[in-house]
Short mmCIF file of C-alpha atoms in Angstrom, two decimals:
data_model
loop_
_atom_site.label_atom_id
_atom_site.label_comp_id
_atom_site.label_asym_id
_atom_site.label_seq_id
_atom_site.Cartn_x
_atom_site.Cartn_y
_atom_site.Cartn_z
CA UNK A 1113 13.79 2.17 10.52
CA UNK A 1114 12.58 -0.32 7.94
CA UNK A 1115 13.54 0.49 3.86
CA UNK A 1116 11.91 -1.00 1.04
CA UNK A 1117 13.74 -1.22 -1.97
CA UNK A 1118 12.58 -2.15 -5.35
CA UNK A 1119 14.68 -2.69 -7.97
CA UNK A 1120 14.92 -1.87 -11.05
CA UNK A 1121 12.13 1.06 -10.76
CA UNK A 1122 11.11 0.23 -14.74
CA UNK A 1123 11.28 -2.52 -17.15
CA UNK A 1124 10.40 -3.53 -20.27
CA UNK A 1125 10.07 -7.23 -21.65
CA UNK A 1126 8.44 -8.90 -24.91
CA UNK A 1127 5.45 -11.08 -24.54
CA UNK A 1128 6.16 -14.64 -23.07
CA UNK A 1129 9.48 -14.00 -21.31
CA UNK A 1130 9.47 -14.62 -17.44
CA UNK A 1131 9.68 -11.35 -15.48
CA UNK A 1132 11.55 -11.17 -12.34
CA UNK A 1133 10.96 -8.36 -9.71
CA UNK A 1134 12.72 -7.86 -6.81
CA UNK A 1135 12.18 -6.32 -3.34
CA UNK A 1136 14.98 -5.91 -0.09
CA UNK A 1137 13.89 -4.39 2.71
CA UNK A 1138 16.51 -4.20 5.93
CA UNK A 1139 14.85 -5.26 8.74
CA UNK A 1140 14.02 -8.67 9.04
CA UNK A 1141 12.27 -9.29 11.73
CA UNK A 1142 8.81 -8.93 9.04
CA UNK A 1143 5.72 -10.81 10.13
CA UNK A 1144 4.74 -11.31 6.49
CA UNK A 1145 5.53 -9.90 3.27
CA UNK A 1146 2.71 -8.54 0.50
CA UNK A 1147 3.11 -8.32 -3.40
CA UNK A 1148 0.54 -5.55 -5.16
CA UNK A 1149 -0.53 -4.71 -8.71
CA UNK A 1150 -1.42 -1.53 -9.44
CA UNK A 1151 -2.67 0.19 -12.44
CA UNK A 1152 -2.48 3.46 -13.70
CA UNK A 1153 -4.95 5.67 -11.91
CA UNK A 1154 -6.25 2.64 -9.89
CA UNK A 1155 -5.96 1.05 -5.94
CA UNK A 1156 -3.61 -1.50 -5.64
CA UNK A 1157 -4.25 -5.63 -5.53
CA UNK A 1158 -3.24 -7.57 -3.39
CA UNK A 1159 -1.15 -10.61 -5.45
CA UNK A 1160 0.41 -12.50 -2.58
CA UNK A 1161 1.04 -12.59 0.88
CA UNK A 1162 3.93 -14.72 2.46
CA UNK A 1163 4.06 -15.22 6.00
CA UNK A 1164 7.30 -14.77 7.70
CA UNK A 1165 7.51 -18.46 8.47
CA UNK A 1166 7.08 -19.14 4.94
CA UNK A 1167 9.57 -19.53 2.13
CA UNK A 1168 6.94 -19.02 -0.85
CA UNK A 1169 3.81 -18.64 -2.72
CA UNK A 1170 2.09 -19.66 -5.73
CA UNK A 1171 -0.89 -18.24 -7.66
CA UNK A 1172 -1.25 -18.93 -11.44
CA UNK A 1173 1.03 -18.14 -13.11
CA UNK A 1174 2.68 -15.71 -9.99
CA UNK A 1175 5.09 -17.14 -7.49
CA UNK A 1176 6.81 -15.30 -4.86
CA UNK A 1177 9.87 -16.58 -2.88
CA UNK A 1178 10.82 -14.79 0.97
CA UNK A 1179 14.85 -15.36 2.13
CA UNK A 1180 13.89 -13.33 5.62
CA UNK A 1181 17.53 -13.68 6.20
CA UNK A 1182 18.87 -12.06 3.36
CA UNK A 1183 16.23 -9.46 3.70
CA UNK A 1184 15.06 -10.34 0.08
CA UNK A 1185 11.89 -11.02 -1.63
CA UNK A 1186 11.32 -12.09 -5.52
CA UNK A 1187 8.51 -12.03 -7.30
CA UNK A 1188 8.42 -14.32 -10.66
CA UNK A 1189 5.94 -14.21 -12.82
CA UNK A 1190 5.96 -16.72 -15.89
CA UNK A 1191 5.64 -16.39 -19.86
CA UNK A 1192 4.64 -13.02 -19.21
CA UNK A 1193 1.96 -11.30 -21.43
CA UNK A 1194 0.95 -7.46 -22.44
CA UNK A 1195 -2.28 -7.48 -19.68
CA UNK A 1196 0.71 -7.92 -16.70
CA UNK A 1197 1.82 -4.81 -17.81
CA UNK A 1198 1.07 -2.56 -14.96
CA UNK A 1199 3.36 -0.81 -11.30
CA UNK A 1200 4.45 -3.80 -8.93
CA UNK A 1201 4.78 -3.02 -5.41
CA UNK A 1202 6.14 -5.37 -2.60
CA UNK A 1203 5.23 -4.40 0.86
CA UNK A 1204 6.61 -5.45 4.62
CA UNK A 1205 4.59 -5.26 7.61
CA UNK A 1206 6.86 -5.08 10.26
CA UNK A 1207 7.19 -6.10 14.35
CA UNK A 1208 5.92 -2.20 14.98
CA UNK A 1209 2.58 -2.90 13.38
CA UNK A 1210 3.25 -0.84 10.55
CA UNK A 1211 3.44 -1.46 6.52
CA UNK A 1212 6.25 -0.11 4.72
CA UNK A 1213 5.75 0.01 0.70
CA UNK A 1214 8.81 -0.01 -1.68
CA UNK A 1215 8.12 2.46 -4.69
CA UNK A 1216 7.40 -0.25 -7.03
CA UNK A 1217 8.40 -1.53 -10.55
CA UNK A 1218 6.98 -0.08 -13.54
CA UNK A 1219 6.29 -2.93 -15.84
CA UNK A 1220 5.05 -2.61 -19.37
CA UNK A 1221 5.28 -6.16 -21.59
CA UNK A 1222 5.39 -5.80 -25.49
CA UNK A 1223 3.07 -7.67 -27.98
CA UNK B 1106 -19.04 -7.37 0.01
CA UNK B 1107 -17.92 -3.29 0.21
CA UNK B 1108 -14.50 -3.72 1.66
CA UNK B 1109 -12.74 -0.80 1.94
CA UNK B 1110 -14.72 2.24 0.71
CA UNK B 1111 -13.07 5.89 0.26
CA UNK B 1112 -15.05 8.92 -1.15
CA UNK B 1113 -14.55 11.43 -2.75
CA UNK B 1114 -13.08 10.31 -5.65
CA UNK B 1115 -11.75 12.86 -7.14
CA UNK B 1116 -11.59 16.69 -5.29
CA UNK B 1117 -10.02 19.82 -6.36
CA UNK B 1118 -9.18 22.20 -2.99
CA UNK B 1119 -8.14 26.00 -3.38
CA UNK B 1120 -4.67 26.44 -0.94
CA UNK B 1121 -6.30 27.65 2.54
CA UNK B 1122 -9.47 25.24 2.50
CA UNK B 1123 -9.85 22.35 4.80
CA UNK B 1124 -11.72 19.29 3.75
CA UNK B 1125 -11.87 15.65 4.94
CA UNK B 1126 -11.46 12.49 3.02
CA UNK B 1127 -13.75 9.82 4.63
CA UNK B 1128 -12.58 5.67 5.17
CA UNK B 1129 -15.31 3.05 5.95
CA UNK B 1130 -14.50 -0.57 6.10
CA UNK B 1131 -16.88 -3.28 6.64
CA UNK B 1132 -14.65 -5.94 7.60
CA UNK B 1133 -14.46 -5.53 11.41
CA UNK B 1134 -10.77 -4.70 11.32
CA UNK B 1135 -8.86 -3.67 13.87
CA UNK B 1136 -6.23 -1.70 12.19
CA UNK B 1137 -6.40 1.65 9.92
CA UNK B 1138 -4.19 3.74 8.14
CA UNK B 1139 -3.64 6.73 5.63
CA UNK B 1140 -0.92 6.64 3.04
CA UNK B 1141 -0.20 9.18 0.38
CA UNK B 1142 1.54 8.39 -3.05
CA UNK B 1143 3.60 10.45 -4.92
CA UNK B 1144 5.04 9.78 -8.15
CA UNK B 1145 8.79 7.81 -7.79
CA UNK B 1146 7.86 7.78 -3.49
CA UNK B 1147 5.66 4.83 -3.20
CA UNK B 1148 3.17 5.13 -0.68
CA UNK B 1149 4.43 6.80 2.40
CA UNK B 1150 1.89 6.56 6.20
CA UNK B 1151 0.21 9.33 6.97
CA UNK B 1152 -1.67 8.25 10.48
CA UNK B 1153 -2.47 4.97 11.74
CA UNK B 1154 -5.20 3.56 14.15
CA UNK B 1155 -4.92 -0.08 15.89
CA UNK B 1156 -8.78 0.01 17.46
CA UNK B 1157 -11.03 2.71 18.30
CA UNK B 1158 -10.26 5.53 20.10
CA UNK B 1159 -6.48 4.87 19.16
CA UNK B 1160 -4.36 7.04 16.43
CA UNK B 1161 -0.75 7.63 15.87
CA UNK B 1162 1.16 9.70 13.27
CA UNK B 1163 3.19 7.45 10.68
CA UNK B 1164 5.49 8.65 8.54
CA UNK B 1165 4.19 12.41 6.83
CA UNK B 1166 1.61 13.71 9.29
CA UNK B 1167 1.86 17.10 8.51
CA UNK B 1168 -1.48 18.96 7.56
CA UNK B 1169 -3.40 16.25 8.48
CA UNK B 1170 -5.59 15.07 11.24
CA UNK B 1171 -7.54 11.95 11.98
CA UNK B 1172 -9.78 10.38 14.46
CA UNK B 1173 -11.06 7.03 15.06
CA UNK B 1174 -14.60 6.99 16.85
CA UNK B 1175 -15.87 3.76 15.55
CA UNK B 1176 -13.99 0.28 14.10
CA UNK B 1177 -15.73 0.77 11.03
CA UNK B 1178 -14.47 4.78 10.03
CA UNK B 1179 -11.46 6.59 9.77
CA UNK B 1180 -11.80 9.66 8.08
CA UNK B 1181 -9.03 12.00 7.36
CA UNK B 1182 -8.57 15.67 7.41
CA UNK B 1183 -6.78 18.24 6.00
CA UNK B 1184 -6.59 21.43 8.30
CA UNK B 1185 -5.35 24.11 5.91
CA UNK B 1186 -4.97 22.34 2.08
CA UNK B 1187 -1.15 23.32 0.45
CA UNK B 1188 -0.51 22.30 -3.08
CA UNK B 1189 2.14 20.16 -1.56
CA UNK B 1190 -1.02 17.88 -0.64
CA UNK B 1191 -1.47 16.95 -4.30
CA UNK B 1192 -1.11 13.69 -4.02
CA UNK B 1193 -3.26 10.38 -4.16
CA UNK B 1194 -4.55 8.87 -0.70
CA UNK B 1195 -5.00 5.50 0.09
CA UNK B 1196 -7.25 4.29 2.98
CA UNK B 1197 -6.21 0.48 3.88
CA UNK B 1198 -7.46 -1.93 6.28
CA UNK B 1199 -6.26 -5.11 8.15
CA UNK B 1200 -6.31 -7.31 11.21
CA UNK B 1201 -4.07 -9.94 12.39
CA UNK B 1202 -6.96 -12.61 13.18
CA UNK B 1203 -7.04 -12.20 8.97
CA UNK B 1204 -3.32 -12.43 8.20
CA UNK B 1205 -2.48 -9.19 8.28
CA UNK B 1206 -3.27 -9.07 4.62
CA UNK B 1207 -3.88 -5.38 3.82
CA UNK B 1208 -6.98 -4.01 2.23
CA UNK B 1209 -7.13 -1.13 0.33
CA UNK B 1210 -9.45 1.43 -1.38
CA UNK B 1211 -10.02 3.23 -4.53
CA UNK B 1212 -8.26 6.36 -3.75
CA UNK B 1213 -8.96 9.45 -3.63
CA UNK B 1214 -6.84 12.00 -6.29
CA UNK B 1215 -7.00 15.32 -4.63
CA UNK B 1216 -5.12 18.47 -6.27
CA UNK B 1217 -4.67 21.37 -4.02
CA UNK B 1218 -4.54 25.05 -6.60
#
């Protein structure tokens, strides 16, 4: 059975630092690999998506990296700023069709 | 350019009451699914569909029930509402022809008394 885990669960970083989020999972035979944002009593947003035949993905100021090997996924996010404060979630969809979500990564940046 | 739309919103349920939580997505996509999230649990699958006429149970089906008549809704259903139902539910979307990007709604925040 496929396990997402995101680590660490909360974290807190002054404006302009770089944040880095991480996300294992244990199976890796992933067809692709999906970074949300979610905040507080909203849906989630789709970030990024990396296919399983790629090795990363850029957007802004966003970049996500996918080792399928290692069973490891990081998501970077540069000169971070009080609006990126919100729950990160990384989520694998797997060979049995399915999604599995880690719990996420509670993010709040300070001005 | 709907997407994924869930109603209602927001629903309070007495324990004993059935209700159903209805999914429409407007994107021709093949697959559909239910997830619940709890606080520190992440989103855990409720029931899936890959096409019409096709459902499966994922992860917590429980309490619930779903059906899939048409590509475009999936609504689901909960027989006999618990307070352990409090939760917020997530109807999603996807299809491999698009990536197998998933779409998502608003959610639905539904507290059971």
């Amino acid at each position: 059975k496929q396990e997402v885990t995101q680590i660490p669960a909360a974290l807190s970083v002054p404006e302009g630092e770089n944040l880095v989020l991480n996300c294992s999972f244990t199976d890796s035979a992933i067809y692709n690999l999906q970074w949300f944002r979610q905040d507080p009593g909203k849906g989630l947003t789709s970030l990024l998506l990396i296919q399983s035949s790629q090795r990363e993905q850029t957007s802004g100021r966003l970049n996500a990296s996918l080792d399928k090997s290692s069973g490891r996924s990081t998501l970077y996010i540069a000169a971070s700023q009080p609006g990126d404060s919100a729950t990160y979630l990384c989520a694998v969809y797997d060979s049995w069709g399915k999604f599995q979500f880690g719990a996420g990564t509670q993010v709040v940046v300070t001005p | 350019n709907a997407g994924v739309t869930q109603t209602p919103k927001f629903q309070v349920l007495k324990t004993g009451q059935s209700m159903t939580l209805q999914c429409a997505q407007d994107m021709n996509h093949e697959y559909m699914s239910w997830y619940r999230q709890d606080p520190g649990m992440g989103l855990r699958l409720i029931h899936y569909s890959v096409g019409a006429g096709i459902t499966d149970q994922g992860e917590v089906p429980n309490g619930y029930n779903v059906s899939r008549s048409t590509t475009e809704d999936f609504p689901l259903r909960l027989l006999s509402a618990a307070p352990s139902q409090t939760s917020v539910y997530f109807c999603a979307s996807s299809s491999p022809y698009s990536g197998n990007t998933i779409y998502f709604g608003e959610g639905s925040w539904l507290t059971v008394v």
